[in-house]
PDB file of C-alpha atoms in Angstrom:
ATOM      1  CA  GLY A1090      19.609 -12.482  18.760  1.00 66.00           C
ATOM      2  CA  ASN A1091      17.500 -11.751  15.730  1.00 89.00           C
ATOM      3  CA  ARG A1092      15.999 -14.998  14.399  1.00 94.00           C
ATOM      4  CA  SER A1093      14.123 -15.343  11.151  1.00 97.00           C
ATOM      5  CA  LEU A1094      10.768 -17.066  10.930  1.00 97.00           C
ATOM      6  CA  GLU A1095       9.555 -19.145   8.018  1.00 97.00           C
ATOM      7  CA  VAL A1096       6.171 -20.924   8.010  1.00 97.00           C
ATOM      8  CA  VAL A1097       5.618 -23.526   5.319  1.00 97.00           C
ATOM      9  CA  GLY A1098       1.902 -24.033   5.432  1.00 96.00           C
ATOM     10  CA  ASN A1099      -1.081 -21.993   6.558  1.00 98.00           C
ATOM     11  CA  THR A1100      -0.697 -19.603   9.530  1.00 97.00           C
ATOM     12  CA  ALA A1101      -3.239 -18.300  12.168  1.00 97.00           C
ATOM     13  CA  ILE A1102      -1.856 -15.329  14.026  1.00 97.00           C
ATOM     14  CA  ASN A1103      -3.920 -14.944  17.227  1.00 96.00           C
ATOM     15  CA  GLY A1104      -1.424 -13.339  19.570  1.00 92.00           C
ATOM     16  CA  GLY A1105      -1.316  -9.817  18.194  1.00 92.00           C
ATOM     17  CA  SER A1106       2.448  -9.472  17.366  1.00 96.00           C
ATOM     18  CA  ILE A1107       5.441 -11.274  16.030  1.00 97.00           C
ATOM     19  CA  HIS A1108       8.823  -9.571  16.362  1.00 97.00           C
ATOM     20  CA  THR A1109      11.912 -10.894  14.688  1.00 97.00           C
ATOM     21  CA  GLY A1110      13.947  -7.661  14.902  1.00 94.00           C
ATOM     22  CA  THR A1111      16.271  -7.330  11.827  1.00 95.00           C
ATOM     23  CA  ALA A1112      15.619 -10.853  10.657  1.00 97.00           C
ATOM     24  CA  THR A1113      12.884 -11.766   8.106  1.00 98.00           C
ATOM     25  CA  GLN A1114       9.490 -13.319   8.302  1.00 98.00           C
ATOM     26  CA  THR A1115       8.138 -15.516   5.486  1.00 98.00           C
ATOM     27  CA  TYR A1116       4.672 -16.912   5.255  1.00 98.00           C
ATOM     28  CA  ARG A1117       4.300 -19.552   2.480  1.00 97.00           C
ATOM     29  CA  GLY A1118       0.604 -20.350   2.978  1.00 97.00           C
ATOM     30  CA  THR A1119      -2.604 -18.339   3.785  1.00 98.00           C
ATOM     31  CA  VAL A1120      -2.389 -16.111   6.825  1.00 97.00           C
ATOM     32  CA  THR A1121      -5.495 -15.530   9.063  1.00 97.00           C
ATOM     33  CA  LEU A1122      -5.404 -12.714  11.627  1.00 97.00           C
ATOM     34  CA  GLY A1123      -7.294 -13.613  14.860  1.00 95.00           C
ATOM     35  CA  ALA A1124      -6.343 -10.269  16.554  1.00 96.00           C
ATOM     36  CA  ASN A1125      -5.097  -6.868  15.503  1.00 97.00           C
ATOM     37  CA  THR A1126      -1.619  -7.752  14.378  1.00 97.00           C
ATOM     38  CA  THR A1127       1.765  -6.007  14.211  1.00 98.00           C
ATOM     39  CA  LEU A1128       4.552  -7.779  12.401  1.00 98.00           C
ATOM     40  CA  THR A1129       8.076  -6.436  12.911  1.00 97.00           C
ATOM     41  CA  ALA A1130      11.016  -7.642  10.769  1.00 98.00           C
ATOM     42  CA  SER A1131      13.477  -6.462   8.160  1.00 97.00           C
ATOM     43  CA  THR A1132      11.139  -7.899   5.495  1.00 98.00           C
ATOM     44  CA  VAL A1133       7.798  -9.658   5.807  1.00 98.00           C
ATOM     45  CA  THR A1134       6.830 -11.773   2.778  1.00 98.00           C
ATOM     46  CA  PHE A1135       3.374 -13.079   2.126  1.00 98.00           C
ATOM     47  CA  SER A1136       3.273 -15.816  -0.465  1.00 98.00           C
ATOM     48  CA  ASP A1137      -0.469 -16.326  -0.270  1.00 98.00           C
ATOM     49  CA  SER A1138      -3.617 -14.304   0.734  1.00 97.00           C
ATOM     50  CA  VAL A1139      -3.808 -12.576   4.133  1.00 97.00           C
ATOM     51  CA  SER A1140      -7.210 -12.146   5.815  1.00 96.00           C
ATOM     52  CA  GLY A1141      -8.366 -10.538   8.986  1.00 94.00           C
ATOM     53  CA  ALA A1142     -11.810  -9.808   7.609  1.00 83.00           C
ATOM     54  CA  ALA A1143     -13.706 -12.264   9.841  1.00 88.00           C
ATOM     55  CA  GLY A1144     -13.204 -10.165  12.898  1.00 85.00           C
ATOM     56  CA  ASN A1145     -12.170  -6.932  11.133  1.00 93.00           C
ATOM     57  CA  ARG A1146      -8.549  -7.322  12.395  1.00 95.00           C
ATOM     58  CA  SER A1147      -5.959  -4.608  11.471  1.00 95.00           C
ATOM     59  CA  LEU A1148      -2.523  -5.307  10.116  1.00 97.00           C
ATOM     60  CA  GLU A1149       0.548  -3.240  10.703  1.00 97.00           C
ATOM     61  CA  VAL A1150       4.006  -4.198   9.202  1.00 97.00           C
ATOM     62  CA  VAL A1151       7.074  -2.509  10.697  1.00 96.00           C
ATOM     63  CA  GLY A1152       9.717  -3.177   8.105  1.00 97.00           C
ATOM     64  CA  ASN A1153       9.565  -3.937   4.351  1.00 97.00           C
ATOM     65  CA  THR A1154       6.708  -5.908   2.884  1.00 98.00           C
ATOM     66  CA  ALA A1155       6.513  -8.257  -0.136  1.00 98.00           C
ATOM     67  CA  ILE A1156       2.895  -9.013  -1.063  1.00 97.00           C
ATOM     68  CA  ASN A1157       2.989 -12.006  -3.493  1.00 97.00           C
ATOM     69  CA  GLY A1158      -0.328 -13.675  -2.666  1.00 96.00           C
ATOM     70  CA  GLY A1159      -2.666 -11.302  -4.516  1.00 94.00           C
ATOM     71  CA  SER A1160      -4.768  -9.887  -1.618  1.00 95.00           C
ATOM     72  CA  VAL A1161      -4.707  -8.589   1.913  1.00 96.00           C
ATOM     73  CA  THR A1162      -8.214  -8.211   3.478  1.00 95.00           C
ATOM     74  CA  THR A1163      -8.869  -6.636   6.861  1.00 94.00           C
ATOM     75  CA  GLY A1164     -12.538  -5.773   6.502  1.00 91.00           C
ATOM     76  CA  THR A1165     -13.297  -2.488   8.202  1.00 90.00           C
ATOM     77  CA  ALA A1166      -9.923  -2.358   9.980  1.00 92.00           C
ATOM     78  CA  ALA A1167      -6.793  -0.593   8.700  1.00 91.00           C
ATOM     79  CA  GLN A1168      -3.619  -1.697   7.000  1.00 92.00           C
ATOM     80  CA  ILE A1169      -0.345   0.181   7.727  1.00 92.00           C
ATOM     81  CA  TYR A1170       2.937  -0.538   5.969  1.00 93.00           C
ATOM     82  CA  ARG A1171       5.924   1.200   7.572  1.00 92.00           C
ATOM     83  CA  GLY A1172       8.588   0.261   4.991  1.00 91.00           C
ATOM     84  CA  THR A1173       8.869  -0.285   1.305  1.00 91.00           C
ATOM     85  CA  VAL A1174       6.136  -2.431  -0.275  1.00 91.00           C
ATOM     86  CA  THR A1175       6.447  -4.619  -3.378  1.00 93.00           C
ATOM     87  CA  THR A1176       3.755  -6.738  -4.974  1.00 92.00           C
ATOM     88  CA  GLY A1177       4.580  -9.748  -7.140  1.00 92.00           C
ATOM     89  CA  THR A1178       1.298 -10.016  -8.866  1.00 91.00           C
ATOM     90  CA  SER A1179      -1.840  -7.960  -9.356  1.00 90.00           C
ATOM     91  CA  THR A1180      -3.029  -7.214  -5.828  1.00 91.00           C
ATOM     92  CA  THR A1181      -6.151  -6.159  -4.029  1.00 91.00           C
ATOM     93  CA  LEU A1182      -6.021  -4.416  -0.607  1.00 91.00           C
ATOM     94  CA  THR A1183      -9.374  -4.264   1.289  1.00 90.00           C
ATOM     95  CA  ALA A1184      -9.491  -2.255   4.446  1.00 89.00           C
ATOM     96  CA  SER A1185     -11.038   0.888   6.029  1.00 86.00           C
ATOM     97  CA  GLU A1186      -7.801   2.648   5.006  1.00 86.00           C
ATOM     98  CA  VAL A1187      -4.459   1.648   3.585  1.00 88.00           C
ATOM     99  CA  SER A1188      -1.441   3.681   4.611  1.00 86.00           C
ATOM    100  CA  PHE A1189       2.065   3.564   3.094  1.00 86.00           C
ATOM    101  CA  THR A1190       4.983   5.415   4.630  1.00 83.00           C
ATOM    102  CA  ASN A1191       7.565   4.499   2.023  1.00 84.00           C
ATOM    103  CA  THR A1192       7.983   3.568  -1.656  1.00 82.00           C
ATOM    104  CA  VAL A1193       5.391   1.202  -3.238  1.00 85.00           C
ATOM    105  CA  SER A1194       6.257  -0.827  -6.332  1.00 86.00           C
ATOM    106  CA  ALA A1195       3.340  -2.866  -7.720  1.00 84.00           C
ATOM    107  CA  THR A1196       3.609  -5.503 -10.451  1.00 83.00           C
ATOM    108  CA  GLY A1197       0.409  -5.638 -12.447  1.00 82.00           C
ATOM    109  CA  ASN A1198      -2.686  -3.934 -11.155  1.00 84.00           C
ATOM    110  CA  LEU A1199      -3.141  -2.433  -7.600  1.00 85.00           C
ATOM    111  CA  THR A1200      -6.740  -2.295  -6.347  1.00 85.00           C
ATOM    112  CA  ILE A1201      -7.667  -0.504  -3.184  1.00 82.00           C
ATOM    113  CA  ASP A1202     -11.073  -2.008  -2.662  1.00 78.00           C
ATOM    114  CA  ALA A1203     -14.472  -0.450  -1.811  1.00 57.00           C
ATOM    115  CA  GLY A1204     -14.760   1.556   1.311  1.00 65.00           C
ATOM    116  CA  SER A1205     -11.033   1.969   1.571  1.00 65.00           C
ATOM    117  CA  ALA A1206      -8.854   5.022   1.502  1.00 71.00           C
ATOM    118  CA  LEU A1207      -5.229   5.226   0.413  1.00 74.00           C
ATOM    119  CA  TYR A1208      -2.774   7.425   2.284  1.00 73.00           C
ATOM    120  CA  MET A1209       0.841   8.112   1.429  1.00 69.00           C
ATOM    121  CA  ASP A1210       3.107   9.986   3.860  1.00 60.00           C
ATOM    122  CA  TYR A1211       5.352  12.898   2.828  1.00 45.00           C
ATOM    123  CA  GLY A1212       8.673  12.033   1.203  1.00 47.00           C
ATOM    124  CA  SER A1213      12.014  13.673   1.563  1.00 45.00           C
ATOM    125  CA  PRO A1214      13.691  15.546  -1.312  1.00 43.00           C
ATOM    126  CA  GLY A1215      15.684  13.200  -3.513  1.00 45.00           C
ATOM    127  CA  THR A1216      14.848  10.028  -1.585  1.00 48.00           C
ATOM    128  CA  GLY A1217      11.952   8.758  -3.694  1.00 49.00           C
ATOM    129  CA  VAL A1218      10.051   8.055  -0.473  1.00 52.00           C
ATOM    130  CA  GLY A1219       6.258   8.149  -1.134  1.00 58.00           C
ATOM    131  CA  LEU A1220       6.463   7.066  -4.747  1.00 63.00           C
ATOM    132  CA  LEU A1221       3.758   4.758  -5.916  1.00 69.00           C
ATOM    133  CA  THR A1222       4.865   3.007  -9.110  1.00 68.00           C
ATOM    134  CA  VAL A1223       2.433   0.536 -10.613  1.00 67.00           C
ATOM    135  CA  GLY A1224       3.081  -1.689 -13.653  1.00 69.00           C
ATOM    136  CA  GLY A1225      -0.637  -1.865 -14.537  1.00 70.00           C
ATOM    137  CA  ASN A1226      -3.687   0.055 -13.537  1.00 69.00           C
ATOM    138  CA  VAL A1227      -4.538   1.594 -10.192  1.00 71.00           C
ATOM    139  CA  VAL A1228      -8.191   0.945  -9.282  1.00 70.00           C
ATOM    140  CA  LEU A1229      -9.382   2.961  -6.303  1.00 67.00           C
ATOM    141  CA  ASN A1230     -12.861   2.770  -4.884  1.00 66.00           C
ATOM    142  CA  GLY A1231     -12.213   5.035  -1.975  1.00 65.00           C
ATOM    143  CA  ASN A1232     -10.220   8.212  -1.310  1.00 66.00           C
ATOM    144  CA  LEU A1233      -6.698   9.059  -2.379  1.00 65.00           C
ATOM    145  CA  SER A1234      -4.386  11.361  -0.380  1.00 63.00           C
ATOM    146  CA  LEU A1235      -0.786  11.789  -1.539  1.00 59.00           C
ATOM    147  CA  GLY A1236       2.096  13.626   0.075  1.00 54.00           C
ATOM    148  CA  ASN A1237       3.698  16.815  -1.389  1.00 45.00           C
ATOM    149  CA  GLN A1238       5.058  17.106  -4.884  1.00 40.00           C
ATOM    150  CA  VAL A1239       8.512  15.982  -3.719  1.00 41.00           C
ATOM    151  CA  GLY A1240       7.236  12.695  -2.407  1.00 44.00           C
ATOM    152  CA  GLY A1241       3.926  10.995  -2.816  1.00 50.00           C
ATOM    153  CA  ASP A1242       3.779  10.986  -6.610  1.00 55.00           C
ATOM    154  CA  LEU A1243       1.559   8.527  -8.496  1.00 60.00           C
ATOM    155  CA  ILE A1244       3.318   7.090 -11.540  1.00 57.00           C
ATOM    156  CA  PRO A1245       1.209   4.643 -13.650  1.00 56.00           C
ATOM    157  CA  ARG A1246       3.841   2.982 -15.924  1.00 55.00           C
ATOM    158  CA  ASN A1247       1.715   1.213 -18.419  1.00 56.00           C
ATOM    159  CA  GLY A1248      -1.890   1.719 -17.284  1.00 56.00           C
ATOM    160  CA  HIS A1249      -4.219   4.367 -15.955  1.00 58.00           C
ATOM    161  CA  PHE A1250      -5.506   5.727 -12.697  1.00 60.00           C
ATOM    162  CA  ILE A1251      -9.119   4.594 -12.373  1.00 56.00           C
ATOM    163  CA  GLY A1252     -11.191   6.096  -9.561  1.00 50.00           C
ATOM    164  CA  ARG A1253     -13.996   8.363  -8.467  1.00 42.00           C
ATOM    165  CA  ARG A1254     -13.876  11.652 -10.308  1.00 37.00           C
ATOM    166  CA  GLU A1255     -13.354  14.672  -7.998  1.00 37.00           C
ATOM    167  CA  PRO A1256     -11.768  18.125  -8.278  1.00 32.00           C
ATOM    168  CA  PHE A1257      -8.018  18.342  -8.112  1.00 32.00           C
ATOM    169  CA  GLY A1258      -6.833  20.289  -5.136  1.00 32.00           C
ATOM    170  CA  ALA A1259      -5.281  20.208  -1.675  1.00 30.00           C
ATOM    171  CA  SER A1260      -6.354  17.475   0.655  1.00 35.00           C
ATOM    172  CA  SER A1261      -6.841  17.832   4.321  1.00 34.00           C
ATOM    173  CA  ASP A1262      -3.218  17.004   5.017  1.00 36.00           C
ATOM    174  CA  GLY A1263      -1.812  19.335   2.428  1.00 35.00           C
ATOM    175  CA  GLY A1264      -1.232  16.723  -0.141  1.00 37.00           C
ATOM    176  CA  LYS A1265      -2.752  16.149  -3.507  1.00 39.00           C
ATOM    177  CA  LYS A1266      -6.062  14.573  -4.503  1.00 39.00           C
ATOM    178  CA  VAL A1267      -5.738  13.001  -7.968  1.00 41.00           C
ATOM    179  CA  PRO A1268      -8.824  12.692 -10.169  1.00 40.00           C
ATOM    180  CA  GLN A1269      -9.489  10.117 -12.816  1.00 37.00           C
ATOM    181  CA  GLU A1270      -7.248  11.212 -15.648  1.00 40.00           C
ATOM    182  CA  ASP A1271      -4.800   9.585 -18.116  1.00 42.00           C
ATOM    183  CA  THR A1272      -1.043   9.506 -17.605  1.00 44.00           C
ATOM    184  CA  ALA A1273      -0.334  12.618 -19.675  1.00 49.00           C
ATOM    185  CA  ALA A1274      -2.828  14.642 -17.666  1.00 51.00           C
ATOM    186  CA  LEU A1275      -1.327  13.418 -14.433  1.00 46.00           C
ATOM    187  CA  ARG A1276       2.049  14.511 -15.616  1.00 50.00           C
ATOM    188  CA  ARG A1277       0.808  17.958 -16.563  1.00 54.00           C
ATOM    189  CA  ARG A1278      -0.842  18.319 -13.180  1.00 49.00           C
ATOM    190  CA  ARG A1279       2.393  17.451 -11.347  1.00 48.00           C
ATOM    191  CA  GLU A1280       4.412  19.916 -13.496  1.00 55.00           C
ATOM    192  CA  GLU A1281       1.824  22.690 -12.788  1.00 56.00           C
ATOM    193  CA  ASN A1282       2.067  22.152  -9.024  1.00 47.00           C
ATOM    194  CA  GLN A1283       5.837  22.066  -8.686  1.00 47.00           C
TER     195      GLN A1283
END
């Protein structure tokens, strides 16, 4: 059957994948990726930092993810999150690209570190899929690609979007590129494009 996994202490994942089906995975210490890694579970919880930077190891989570350790670093490899994502503190994600396929709810600041790109897939009408809701600031040092206006909205609750200034327009996947603007300007842009 589906068995949950909880590691109390540090974890080195060298085998490439851990699959617990509809059960959970919880990592209560630092996690080091020794190979490109796929974690499959109903929810994967990281209580400390995650790093695959030493060998540029990618991370894919199939299921929901709770990032409570403040950072996930995969160097020049990608991070893909195929469920809802929550962060329990200000969080930095460092990768060649970071892809979200569902709702992201960040506590505090969310930083997509230098050289990274942020991608959010298209949402479905009325589902809220693709929403990025952040309690603090969004700091982006790479590219931002959102889905259509139904899904893929960027909603800074109490902060600002801080990133490289570029013209507002269609991205290569038909989504939105959002420039560095304040919350009111972002709201006006969304209304104009609906």
